[in-house]
Amino acid sequence: APGTAIHSTLPNDRYGPLTGTSMATPHVAGAIALMYSGASPEFIRLSEENPAQASLVLKDILLKSVDAIPELSKKTLSGGRLNLLKSLYGISAYQ
């Protein structure tokens, strides 16, 4: 997820760019919410019956569907950049 120069709120009613994991986290949380909206019936059933396992499935799909970026290979867990479209395809195809 993007985490560099993200336009955000600043103290004293201002806006400006911020960088770091706290800037990437909202992107990932939103991606997960959207993934739930496009999830297969099998995944929804799993999330109701075993939420802990469902969270691991989501994480796996999210990490495997990134766009690989060589410069990120040693900087991020996935070595890539969030690709929400690939993640949606992955969760919708979950069996």
XYZ file of N, CA and C in Angstrom:
285
model
N 0.853 -1.180 0.000
C 0.000 0.000 0.000
C 0.889 1.230 0.000
N 0.407 2.291 -0.596
C 1.239 3.493 -0.593
C 1.454 3.986 0.829
N 2.631 4.438 1.117
C 2.924 4.945 2.450
C 3.843 6.147 2.409
N 4.064 6.694 1.221
C 4.978 7.806 1.049
C 4.241 9.007 0.481
N 4.415 10.134 1.113
C 3.832 11.403 0.656
C 2.320 11.299 0.466
N 1.628 10.760 1.474
C 0.172 10.634 1.438
C -0.436 11.916 2.003
N -1.332 12.506 1.258
C -1.998 13.742 1.694
C -2.869 13.417 2.903
N -2.622 14.083 4.009
C -3.312 13.762 5.249
C -3.577 15.030 6.055
N -4.314 14.841 7.142
C -4.572 15.968 8.040
C -3.348 16.223 8.911
N -3.153 17.483 9.235
C -2.056 17.910 10.092
C -2.624 18.779 11.214
N -1.851 19.000 12.261
C -2.332 19.879 13.337
C -2.693 21.281 12.821
N -3.517 21.961 13.573
C -3.912 23.343 13.278
C -4.705 23.470 11.979
N -5.610 22.518 11.744
C -6.510 22.572 10.583
C -5.771 22.684 9.250
N -4.705 21.918 9.125
C -3.928 21.933 7.881
C -3.916 20.544 7.261
N -3.471 20.486 6.013
C -3.273 19.245 5.279
C -1.877 19.250 4.700
N -1.306 18.052 4.537
C 0.015 17.963 3.940
C 0.447 16.518 3.815
N 1.602 16.285 3.192
C 2.080 14.919 2.979
C 2.704 14.312 4.235
N 2.382 13.051 4.479
C 3.005 12.279 5.558
C 3.475 10.946 4.990
N 4.427 10.327 5.668
C 5.018 9.078 5.197
C 5.119 8.101 6.356
N 4.915 6.819 6.069
C 5.104 5.784 7.076
C 3.994 4.752 7.072
N 4.137 3.767 7.952
C 3.153 2.691 7.998
C 1.774 3.187 8.394
N 1.707 4.243 9.194
C 0.394 4.750 9.579
C -0.327 5.379 8.395
N 0.376 5.663 7.320
C -0.260 6.171 6.101
C -0.710 5.006 5.212
N -0.034 3.877 5.282
C -0.397 2.716 4.470
C -1.528 1.909 5.093
N -1.609 1.903 6.411
C -2.599 1.079 7.108
C -4.036 1.345 6.679
N -4.469 2.599 6.540
C -5.856 2.816 6.101
C -6.133 2.261 4.705
N -5.136 2.277 3.835
C -5.319 1.711 2.500
C -5.581 0.205 2.594
N -4.809 -0.475 3.421
C -4.966 -1.922 3.567
C -6.303 -2.253 4.233
N -6.670 -1.504 5.247
C -7.964 -1.741 5.913
C -9.115 -1.564 4.926
N -9.044 -0.534 4.108
C -10.069 -0.320 3.090
C -10.073 -1.423 2.052
N -8.893 -1.901 1.681
C -8.798 -3.001 0.716
C -9.467 -4.255 1.270
N -9.238 -4.548 2.537
C -9.849 -5.727 3.156
C -11.363 -5.588 3.202
N -11.845 -4.399 3.528
C -13.301 -4.179 3.537
C -13.891 -4.407 2.158
N -13.226 -3.909 1.130
C -13.719 -4.110 -0.231
C -13.624 -5.579 -0.639
N -12.585 -6.264 -0.187
C -12.460 -7.693 -0.491
C -13.645 -8.464 0.088
N -14.062 -8.117 1.293
C -15.233 -8.780 1.877
C -16.471 -8.557 1.018
N -16.609 -7.375 0.442
C -17.798 -7.093 -0.366
C -17.824 -7.896 -1.657
N -16.659 -8.340 -2.126
C -16.600 -9.118 -3.357
C -16.243 -10.573 -3.130
N -16.325 -11.033 -1.889
C -15.891 -12.393 -1.539
C -16.852 -13.449 -2.063
N -16.309 -14.614 -2.326
C -17.113 -15.762 -2.762
C -17.985 -16.240 -1.606
N -19.078 -16.929 -1.917
C -19.918 -17.493 -0.854
C -19.137 -18.436 0.067
N -18.168 -19.160 -0.502
C -17.363 -20.079 0.301
C -16.519 -19.311 1.323
N -15.988 -18.155 0.905
C -15.199 -17.368 1.845
C -16.094 -16.769 2.932
N -17.262 -16.304 2.565
C -18.182 -15.746 3.556
C -18.549 -16.810 4.579
N -18.792 -18.010 4.109
C -19.099 -19.119 5.019
C -17.921 -19.368 5.963
N -16.703 -19.377 5.416
C -15.511 -19.563 6.247
C -15.394 -18.445 7.279
N -15.646 -17.221 6.869
C -15.502 -16.104 7.805
C -16.519 -16.174 8.941
N -17.674 -16.765 8.677
C -18.676 -16.933 9.730
C -18.338 -18.093 10.659
N -17.797 -19.165 10.081
C -17.510 -20.367 10.861
C -16.149 -20.335 11.544
N -15.186 -19.678 10.918
C -13.825 -19.674 11.451
C -13.153 -18.342 11.103
N -13.477 -17.278 11.830
C -12.929 -15.956 11.509
C -11.402 -15.893 11.520
N -10.781 -16.641 12.409
C -9.314 -16.620 12.471
C -8.715 -17.182 11.183
N -9.270 -18.276 10.690
C -8.784 -18.856 9.437
C -9.076 -17.922 8.267
N -10.232 -17.283 8.276
C -10.587 -16.353 7.207
C -9.599 -15.191 7.145
N -9.165 -14.708 8.302
C -8.210 -13.602 8.302
C -6.873 -14.034 7.700
N -6.478 -15.278 7.932
C -5.241 -15.781 7.332
C -5.379 -15.920 5.824
N -6.554 -16.343 5.374
C -6.809 -16.442 3.927
C -6.739 -15.057 3.295
N -7.374 -14.073 3.913
C -7.325 -12.703 3.399
C -5.881 -12.214 3.303
N -5.132 -12.427 4.360
C -3.734 -11.980 4.371
C -2.956 -12.645 3.242
N -3.154 -13.942 3.070
C -2.448 -14.680 2.030
C -2.790 -14.140 0.638
N -4.067 -13.941 0.387
C -4.479 -13.412 -0.922
C -3.912 -12.015 -1.127
N -4.003 -11.190 -0.118
C -3.507 -9.814 -0.218
C -2.010 -9.796 -0.529
N -1.235 -10.609 0.178
C 0.215 -10.623 -0.023
C 0.614 -11.242 -1.358
N -0.139 -12.234 -1.818
C 0.202 -12.892 -3.084
C -0.276 -12.133 -4.316
N -1.107 -11.129 -4.124
C -1.652 -10.417 -5.276
C -1.011 -9.043 -5.488
N 0.094 -8.786 -4.816
C 0.769 -7.501 -4.997
C 1.447 -7.426 -6.358
N 1.754 -6.218 -6.774
C 2.625 -6.005 -7.923
C 4.049 -6.015 -7.387
N 4.840 -6.974 -7.833
C 6.224 -7.063 -7.358
C 7.005 -5.827 -7.800
N 7.686 -5.210 -6.854
C 8.520 -4.035 -7.109
C 9.905 -4.347 -6.545
N 10.910 -4.530 -7.416
C 12.232 -4.927 -6.922
C 12.766 -4.031 -5.802
N 12.521 -2.739 -5.884
C 13.022 -1.821 -4.868
C 12.383 -2.061 -3.499
N 11.246 -2.762 -3.462
C 10.552 -3.028 -2.203
C 10.874 -4.400 -1.620
N 11.692 -5.182 -2.317
C 11.928 -6.565 -1.894
C 12.483 -6.682 -0.479
N 13.259 -5.740 -0.041
C 13.822 -5.796 1.316
C 13.170 -4.770 2.252
N 12.153 -4.063 1.742
C 11.518 -3.023 2.546
C 10.125 -3.404 3.016
N 9.470 -4.332 2.341
C 8.116 -4.731 2.712
C 8.029 -6.242 2.806
N 7.071 -6.718 3.561
C 6.868 -8.154 3.723
C 6.587 -8.833 2.387
N 5.786 -8.194 1.558
C 5.380 -8.794 0.283
C 6.365 -8.537 -0.840
N 7.198 -7.525 -0.692
C 8.091 -7.152 -1.784
C 7.358 -6.474 -2.919
N 6.178 -5.979 -2.620
C 5.411 -5.358 -3.690
C 4.454 -4.296 -3.204
N 3.619 -3.860 -4.144
C 2.652 -2.792 -3.913
C 1.242 -3.377 -4.002
N 0.382 -2.934 -3.124
C -1.003 -3.372 -3.098
C -1.631 -3.280 -4.486
N -2.259 -4.383 -4.914
C -3.027 -4.388 -6.158
C -4.417 -4.884 -5.796
N -5.324 -3.970 -5.593
C -6.655 -4.318 -5.109
C -7.433 -5.133 -6.127
N -7.267 -4.862 -7.408
C -8.000 -5.637 -8.415
C -7.610 -7.112 -8.344
N -6.328 -7.399 -8.256
C -5.875 -8.792 -8.124
C -6.414 -9.419 -6.842
N -6.440 -8.637 -5.763
C -6.967 -9.145 -4.498
C -8.447 -9.483 -4.612
N -9.197 -8.640 -5.308
C -10.627 -8.909 -5.508
C -10.840 -10.167 -6.342
N -10.044 -10.332 -7.374
C -10.135 -11.568 -8.168
C -9.843 -12.774 -7.288
N -8.825 -12.659 -6.441
C -8.452 -13.771 -5.580
C -9.544 -14.151 -4.581
N -10.142 -13.180 -3.933
C -11.152 -13.480 -2.918
C -12.458 -13.938 -3.555
N -12.753 -13.438 -4.747
C -13.983 -13.865 -5.419
C -13.871 -15.288 -5.940
N -12.635 -15.756 -6.165
C -12.418 -17.103 -6.674
C -12.164 -18.114 -5.564
N -12.150 -17.668 -4.322
C -11.850 -18.573 -3.204
C -12.841 -19.733 -3.168
N -12.318 -20.916 -3.065
C -13.134 -22.126 -2.967
C -12.957 -22.707 -1.610
